[in-house]
Short mmCIF file of C-alpha atoms in Angstrom, two decimals:
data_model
loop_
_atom_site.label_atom_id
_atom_site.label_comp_id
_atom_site.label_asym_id
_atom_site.label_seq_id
_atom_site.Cartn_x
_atom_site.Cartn_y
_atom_site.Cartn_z
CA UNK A 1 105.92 38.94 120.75
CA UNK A 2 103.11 41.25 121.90
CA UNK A 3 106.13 44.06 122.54
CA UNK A 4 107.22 43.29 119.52
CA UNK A 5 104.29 44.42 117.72
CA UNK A 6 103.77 47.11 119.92
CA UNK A 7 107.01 48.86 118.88
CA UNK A 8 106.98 48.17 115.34
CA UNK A 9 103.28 49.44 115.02
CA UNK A 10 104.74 52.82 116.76
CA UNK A 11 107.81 53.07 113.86
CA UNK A 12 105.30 53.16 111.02
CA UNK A 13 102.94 55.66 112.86
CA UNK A 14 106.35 57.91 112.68
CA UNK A 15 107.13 57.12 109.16
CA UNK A 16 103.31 57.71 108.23
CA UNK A 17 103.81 60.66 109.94
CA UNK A 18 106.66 62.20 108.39
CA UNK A 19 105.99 60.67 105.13
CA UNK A 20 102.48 62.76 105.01
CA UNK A 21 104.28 65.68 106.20
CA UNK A 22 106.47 66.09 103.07
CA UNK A 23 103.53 64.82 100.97
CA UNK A 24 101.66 67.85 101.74
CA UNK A 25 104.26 70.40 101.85
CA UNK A 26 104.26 71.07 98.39
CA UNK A 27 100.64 71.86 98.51
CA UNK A 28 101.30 73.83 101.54
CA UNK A 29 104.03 75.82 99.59
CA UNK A 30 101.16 76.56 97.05
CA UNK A 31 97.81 77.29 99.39
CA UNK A 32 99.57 79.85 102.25
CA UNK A 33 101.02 82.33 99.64
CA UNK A 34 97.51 82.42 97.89
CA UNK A 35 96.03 82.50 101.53
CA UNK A 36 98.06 85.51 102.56
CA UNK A 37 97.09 87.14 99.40
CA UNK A 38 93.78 86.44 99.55
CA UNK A 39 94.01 88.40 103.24
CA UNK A 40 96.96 90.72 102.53
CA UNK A 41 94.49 93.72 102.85
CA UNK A 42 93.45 92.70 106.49
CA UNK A 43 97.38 93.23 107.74
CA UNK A 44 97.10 96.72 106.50
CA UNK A 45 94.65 98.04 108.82
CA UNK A 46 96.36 98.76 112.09
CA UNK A 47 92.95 99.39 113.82
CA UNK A 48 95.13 102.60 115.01
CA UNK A 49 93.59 105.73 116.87
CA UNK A 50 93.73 109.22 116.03
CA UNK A 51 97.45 109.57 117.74
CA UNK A 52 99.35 107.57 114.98
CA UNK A 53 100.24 109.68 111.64
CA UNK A 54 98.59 108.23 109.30
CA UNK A 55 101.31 109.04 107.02
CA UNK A 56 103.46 106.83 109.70
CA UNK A 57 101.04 103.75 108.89
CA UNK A 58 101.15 104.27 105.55
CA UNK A 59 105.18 104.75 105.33
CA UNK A 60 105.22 101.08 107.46
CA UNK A 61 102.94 99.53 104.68
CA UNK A 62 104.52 100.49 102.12
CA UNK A 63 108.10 99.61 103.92
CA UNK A 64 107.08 96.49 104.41
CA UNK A 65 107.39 94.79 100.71
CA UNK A 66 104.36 92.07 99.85
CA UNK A 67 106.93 89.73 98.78
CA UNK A 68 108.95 90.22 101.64
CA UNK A 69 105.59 89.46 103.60
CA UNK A 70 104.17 86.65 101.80
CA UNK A 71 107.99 84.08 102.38
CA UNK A 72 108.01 85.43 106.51
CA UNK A 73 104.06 84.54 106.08
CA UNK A 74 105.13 81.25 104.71
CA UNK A 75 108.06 80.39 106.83
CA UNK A 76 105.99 81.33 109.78
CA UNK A 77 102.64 79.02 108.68
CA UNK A 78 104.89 75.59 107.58
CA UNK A 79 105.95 75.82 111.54
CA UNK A 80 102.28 76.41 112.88
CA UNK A 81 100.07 74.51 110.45
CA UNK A 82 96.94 74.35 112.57
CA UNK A 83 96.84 78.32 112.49
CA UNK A 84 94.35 79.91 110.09
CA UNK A 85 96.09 83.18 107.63
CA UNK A 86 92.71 85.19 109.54
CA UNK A 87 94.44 83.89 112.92
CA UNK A 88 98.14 84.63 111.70
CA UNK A 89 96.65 88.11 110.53
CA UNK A 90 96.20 88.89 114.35
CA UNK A 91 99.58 88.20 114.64
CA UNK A 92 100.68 90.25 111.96
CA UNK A 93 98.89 93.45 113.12
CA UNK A 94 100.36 93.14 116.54
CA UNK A 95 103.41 92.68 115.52
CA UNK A 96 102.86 95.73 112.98
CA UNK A 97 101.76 97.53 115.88
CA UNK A 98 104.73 96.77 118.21
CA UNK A 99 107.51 98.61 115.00
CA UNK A 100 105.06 101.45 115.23
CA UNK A 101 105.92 101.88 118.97
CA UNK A 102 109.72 100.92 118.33
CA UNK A 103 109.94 103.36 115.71
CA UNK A 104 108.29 106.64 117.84
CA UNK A 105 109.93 105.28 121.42
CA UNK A 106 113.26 104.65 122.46
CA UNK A 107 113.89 101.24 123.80
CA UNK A 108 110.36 98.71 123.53
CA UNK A 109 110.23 95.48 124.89
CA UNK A 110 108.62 92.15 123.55
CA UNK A 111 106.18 90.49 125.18
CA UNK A 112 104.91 87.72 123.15
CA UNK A 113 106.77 84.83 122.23
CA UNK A 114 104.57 84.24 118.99
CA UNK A 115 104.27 87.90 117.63
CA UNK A 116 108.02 87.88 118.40
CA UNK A 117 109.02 83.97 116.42
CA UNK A 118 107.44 86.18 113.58
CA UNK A 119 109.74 89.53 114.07
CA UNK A 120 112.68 86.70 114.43
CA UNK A 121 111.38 85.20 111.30
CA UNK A 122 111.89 89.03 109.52
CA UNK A 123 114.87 89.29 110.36
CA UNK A 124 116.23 86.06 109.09
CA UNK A 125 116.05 87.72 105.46
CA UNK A 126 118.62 90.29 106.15
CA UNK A 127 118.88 92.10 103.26
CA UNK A 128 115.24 92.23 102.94
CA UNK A 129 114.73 93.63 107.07
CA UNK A 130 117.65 96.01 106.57
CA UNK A 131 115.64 97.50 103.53
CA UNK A 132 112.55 97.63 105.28
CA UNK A 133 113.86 99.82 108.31
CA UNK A 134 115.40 101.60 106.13
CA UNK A 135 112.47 102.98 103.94
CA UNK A 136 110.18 102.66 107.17
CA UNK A 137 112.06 105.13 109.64
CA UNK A 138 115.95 105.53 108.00
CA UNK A 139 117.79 103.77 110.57
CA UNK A 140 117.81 99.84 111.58
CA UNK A 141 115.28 98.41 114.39
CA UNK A 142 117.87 96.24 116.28
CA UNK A 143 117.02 93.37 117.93
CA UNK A 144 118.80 93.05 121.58
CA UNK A 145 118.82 89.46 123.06
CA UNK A 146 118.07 88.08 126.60
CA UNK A 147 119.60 84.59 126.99
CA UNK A 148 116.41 83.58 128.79
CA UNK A 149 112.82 85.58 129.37
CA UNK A 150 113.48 88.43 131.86
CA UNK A 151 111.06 89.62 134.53
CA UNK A 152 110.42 92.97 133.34
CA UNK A 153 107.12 94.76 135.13
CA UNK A 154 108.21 98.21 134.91
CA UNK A 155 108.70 97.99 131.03
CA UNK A 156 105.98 96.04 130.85
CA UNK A 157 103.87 98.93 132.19
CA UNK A 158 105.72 101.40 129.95
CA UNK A 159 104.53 98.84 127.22
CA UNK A 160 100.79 99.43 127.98
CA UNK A 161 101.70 102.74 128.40
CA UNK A 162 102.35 103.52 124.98
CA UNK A 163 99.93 100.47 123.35
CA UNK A 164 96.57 102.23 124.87
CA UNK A 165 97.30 105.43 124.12
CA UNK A 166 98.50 104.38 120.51
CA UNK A 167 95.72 101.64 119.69
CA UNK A 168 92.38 99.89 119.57
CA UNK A 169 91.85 97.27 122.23
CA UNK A 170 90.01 94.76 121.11
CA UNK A 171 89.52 90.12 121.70
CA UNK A 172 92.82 89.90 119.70
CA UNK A 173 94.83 92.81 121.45
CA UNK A 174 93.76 90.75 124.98
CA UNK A 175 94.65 87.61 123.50
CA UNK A 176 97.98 88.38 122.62
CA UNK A 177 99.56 90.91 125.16
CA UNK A 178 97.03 90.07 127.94
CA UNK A 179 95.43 92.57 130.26
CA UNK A 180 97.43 95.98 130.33
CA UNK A 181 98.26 97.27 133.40
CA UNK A 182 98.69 94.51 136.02
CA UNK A 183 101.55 95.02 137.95
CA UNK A 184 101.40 98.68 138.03
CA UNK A 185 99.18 101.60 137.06
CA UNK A 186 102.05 103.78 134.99
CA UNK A 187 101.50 106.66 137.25
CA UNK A 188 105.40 107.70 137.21
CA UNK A 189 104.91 107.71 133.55
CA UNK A 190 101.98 109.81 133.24
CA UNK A 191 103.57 112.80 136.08
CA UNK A 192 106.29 112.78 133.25
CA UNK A 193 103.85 113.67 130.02
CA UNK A 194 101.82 115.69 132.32
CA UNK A 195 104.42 117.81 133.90
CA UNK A 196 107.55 117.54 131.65
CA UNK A 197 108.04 119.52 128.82
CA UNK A 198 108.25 118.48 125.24
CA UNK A 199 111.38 118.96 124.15
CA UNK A 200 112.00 117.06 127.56
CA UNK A 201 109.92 114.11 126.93
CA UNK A 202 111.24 113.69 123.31
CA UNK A 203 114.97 113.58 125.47
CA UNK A 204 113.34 110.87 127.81
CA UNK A 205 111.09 108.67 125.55
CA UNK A 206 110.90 109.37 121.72
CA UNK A 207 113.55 107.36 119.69
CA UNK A 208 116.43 108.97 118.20
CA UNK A 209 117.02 109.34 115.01
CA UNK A 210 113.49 108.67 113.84
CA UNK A 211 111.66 109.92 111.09
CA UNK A 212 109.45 112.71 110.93
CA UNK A 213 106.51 110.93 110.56
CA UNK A 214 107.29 108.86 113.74
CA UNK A 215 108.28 112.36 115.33
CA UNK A 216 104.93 113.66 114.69
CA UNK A 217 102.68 110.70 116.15
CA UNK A 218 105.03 111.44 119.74
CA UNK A 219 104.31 115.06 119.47
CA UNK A 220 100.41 113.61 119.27
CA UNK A 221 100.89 111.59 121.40
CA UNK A 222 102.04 114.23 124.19
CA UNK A 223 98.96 115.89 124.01
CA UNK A 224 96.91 113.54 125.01
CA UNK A 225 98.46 114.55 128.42
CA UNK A 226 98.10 117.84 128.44
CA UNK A 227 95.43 119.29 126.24
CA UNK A 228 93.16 116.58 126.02
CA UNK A 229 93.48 114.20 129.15
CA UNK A 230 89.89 115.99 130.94
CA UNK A 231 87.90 115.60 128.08
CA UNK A 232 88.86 112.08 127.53
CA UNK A 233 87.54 110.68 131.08
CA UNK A 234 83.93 111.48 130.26
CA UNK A 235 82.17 108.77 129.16
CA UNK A 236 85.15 106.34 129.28
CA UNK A 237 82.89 102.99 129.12
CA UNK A 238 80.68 104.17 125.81
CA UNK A 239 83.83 105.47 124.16
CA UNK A 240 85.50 102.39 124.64
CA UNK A 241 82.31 99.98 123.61
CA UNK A 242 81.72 102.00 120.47
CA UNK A 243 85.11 102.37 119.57
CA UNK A 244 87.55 99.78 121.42
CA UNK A 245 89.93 102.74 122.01
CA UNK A 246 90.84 102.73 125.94
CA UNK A 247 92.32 105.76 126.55
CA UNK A 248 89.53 107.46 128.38
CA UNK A 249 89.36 104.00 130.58
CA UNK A 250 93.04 104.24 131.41
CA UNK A 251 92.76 107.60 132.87
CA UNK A 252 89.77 107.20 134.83
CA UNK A 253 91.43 103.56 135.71
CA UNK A 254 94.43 105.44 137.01
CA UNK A 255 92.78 108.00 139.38
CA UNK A 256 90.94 105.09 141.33
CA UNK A 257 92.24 102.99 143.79
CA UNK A 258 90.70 99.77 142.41
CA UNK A 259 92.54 97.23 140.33
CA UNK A 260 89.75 95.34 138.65
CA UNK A 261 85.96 96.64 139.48
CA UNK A 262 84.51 97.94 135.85
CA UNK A 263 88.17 97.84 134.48
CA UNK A 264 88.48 94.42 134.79
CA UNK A 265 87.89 93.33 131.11
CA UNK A 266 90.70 95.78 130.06
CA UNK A 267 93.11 96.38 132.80
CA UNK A 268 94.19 94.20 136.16
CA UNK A 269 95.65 91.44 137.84
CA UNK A 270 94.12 88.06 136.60
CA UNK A 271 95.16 84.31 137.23
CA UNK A 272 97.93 83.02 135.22
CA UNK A 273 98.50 79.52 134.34
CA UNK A 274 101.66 77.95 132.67
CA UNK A 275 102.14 77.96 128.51
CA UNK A 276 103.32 74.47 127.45
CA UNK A 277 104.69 75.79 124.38
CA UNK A 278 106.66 78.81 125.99
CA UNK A 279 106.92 77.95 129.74
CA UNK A 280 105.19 82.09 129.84
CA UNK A 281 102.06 82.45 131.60
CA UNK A 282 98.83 82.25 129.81
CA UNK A 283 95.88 85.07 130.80
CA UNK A 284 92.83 84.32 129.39
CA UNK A 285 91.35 84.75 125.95
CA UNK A 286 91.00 82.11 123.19
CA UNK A 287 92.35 78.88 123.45
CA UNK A 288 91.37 77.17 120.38
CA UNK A 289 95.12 77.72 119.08
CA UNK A 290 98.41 78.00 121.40
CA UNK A 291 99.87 80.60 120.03
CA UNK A 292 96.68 83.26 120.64
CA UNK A 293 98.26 83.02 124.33
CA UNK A 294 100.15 85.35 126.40
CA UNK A 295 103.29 85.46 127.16
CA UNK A 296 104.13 86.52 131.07
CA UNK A 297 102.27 89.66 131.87
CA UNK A 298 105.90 91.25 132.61
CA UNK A 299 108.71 88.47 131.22
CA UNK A 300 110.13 90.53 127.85
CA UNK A 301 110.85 87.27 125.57
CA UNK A 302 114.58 86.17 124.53
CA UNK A 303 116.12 88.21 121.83
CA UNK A 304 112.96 90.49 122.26
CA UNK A 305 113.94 94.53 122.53
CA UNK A 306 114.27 97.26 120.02
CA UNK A 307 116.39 99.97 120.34
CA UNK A 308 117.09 103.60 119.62
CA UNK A 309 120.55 103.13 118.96
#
């Protein structure tokens, strides 16, 4: 008789469940759009560097429609309730940051499963993505799926490769992509914008078609290499605590022998421990919500790269 409660007590803890659910959808419906307006200006500030056009940022803003924003935003929220819009906003400029890189490089790889459920999300409005890429760089950002989460450290270095030259590094950057750097230091990659010439590198890295304002921010990029790369090593640790931007670190970083030492808040191997919601590794950072977590340091996500083509 005792089992008999037991089991019936446990079918209308479900149906209270569920029937609570769909009681406060509706008001869900009505609270995250006025949320993510509320916050809509926060997901326009890339936190970028001096590298990225700032007619580029402002050409991705204005490609990406508030409308269009506000039923991903939605979508996204109704499957992750316990996220805050401030905390979906991180999300939001990362992934923001990660079409900035796929529109100036050729082939970019994903490497978090959250920032990526949102890109997913995107692209379930077709019409609405395919107008988007469009105005943003002319030409469609495709999505190219892995059946499963592929071990990828060499793109994974060409990943933070691109991301510290491009961007601020700051809590939420960590959170998200992890430390940069841990499998590899990116030396090939830096002999190439070093030695190569431009016309060269834009054959080897830049994406193709782009747009000019894409175009631009790899020219800028490049010189970071060549004209700029001695100046930047001075005073690496000030530059990067008044400013976030990690640059200077990186190339100091990558002329010493030593993985972690006084880089080890930015670059480096660190522990990993298993994601229950992704079966990635987690690295650190802010556990208060799931999805602030890693994915594997080098596992691109399914259905995770852009491409050129």
């Amino acid at each position: 008789m005792t089992f008999f409660y037991v089991i019936l007590a446990a079918i209308f803890a479900v149906f209270l469940v569920n029937f609570m659910k769909r009681q406060s959808e509706p008001a869900k419906l009505e609270r995250y759009p006025n949320e993510f307006r509320k916050y809509h200006a926060e997901t326009l500030d890339l936190h970028a560097t001096e590298i990225v056009s700032e007619a580029l940022i402002e050409k991705l803003n204005k490609a990406l429609d508030i409308d269009y924003m506000e039923k991903v935003n939605t979508e996204f929220r109704l499957k992750h309730p316990r996220d805050s819009q401030i905390r979906v906003n991180q999300a939001w400029r990362e992934l923001k940051r990660y079409l900035i890189m796929a529109a100036v490089f050729g082939k970019v790889e994903m490497f978090n499963s959250v920032i990526d459920e949102l890109w997913h999300i995107m692209l379930d409005y077709g019409q609405e993505y395919n107008e988007f890429c469009q105005t943003f760089i002319g030409r469609a950002i495709q999505h190219h799926p892995h059946s499963q989460p592929v071990f990828k450290p060499e793109e994974r270095t060409l990943f933070d490769f691109y991301y510290i030259q491009l961007f601020t590094v700051d809590s939420p950057s960590i959170q998200k992509w992890g430390k940069f750097f841990k499998h590899d230091k990116g030396l090939t990659f830096l002999r190439d914008f070093e030695t190569m010439e431009l016309e060269q590198l834009k054959e080897k890295y830049m994406r193709k078609p782009t747009s000019a304002q894409a175009e631009r921010t790899f020219e800028c990029f490049t010189s970071q290499f060549k004209e700029n790369r001695p100046l930047k090593e001075l005073n690496w640790q000030k530059n990067y605590n008044q400013t976030d931007y990690a640059a200077p670190a990186y190339f100091t970083y990558a002329s010493t022998d030593d993985f972690d030492s006084e880089f080890k808040d930015i670059f480096g191997k660190e522990p990993t421990a298993v994601s229950s919601e992704s079966g990635h590794a987690v690295h650190g950072g802010d556990h208060n919500s799931s999805h602030d977590s890693s994915s594997d340091s080098s596992s691109s996500c399914s259905s995770c790269s852009s491409c050129s083509s």
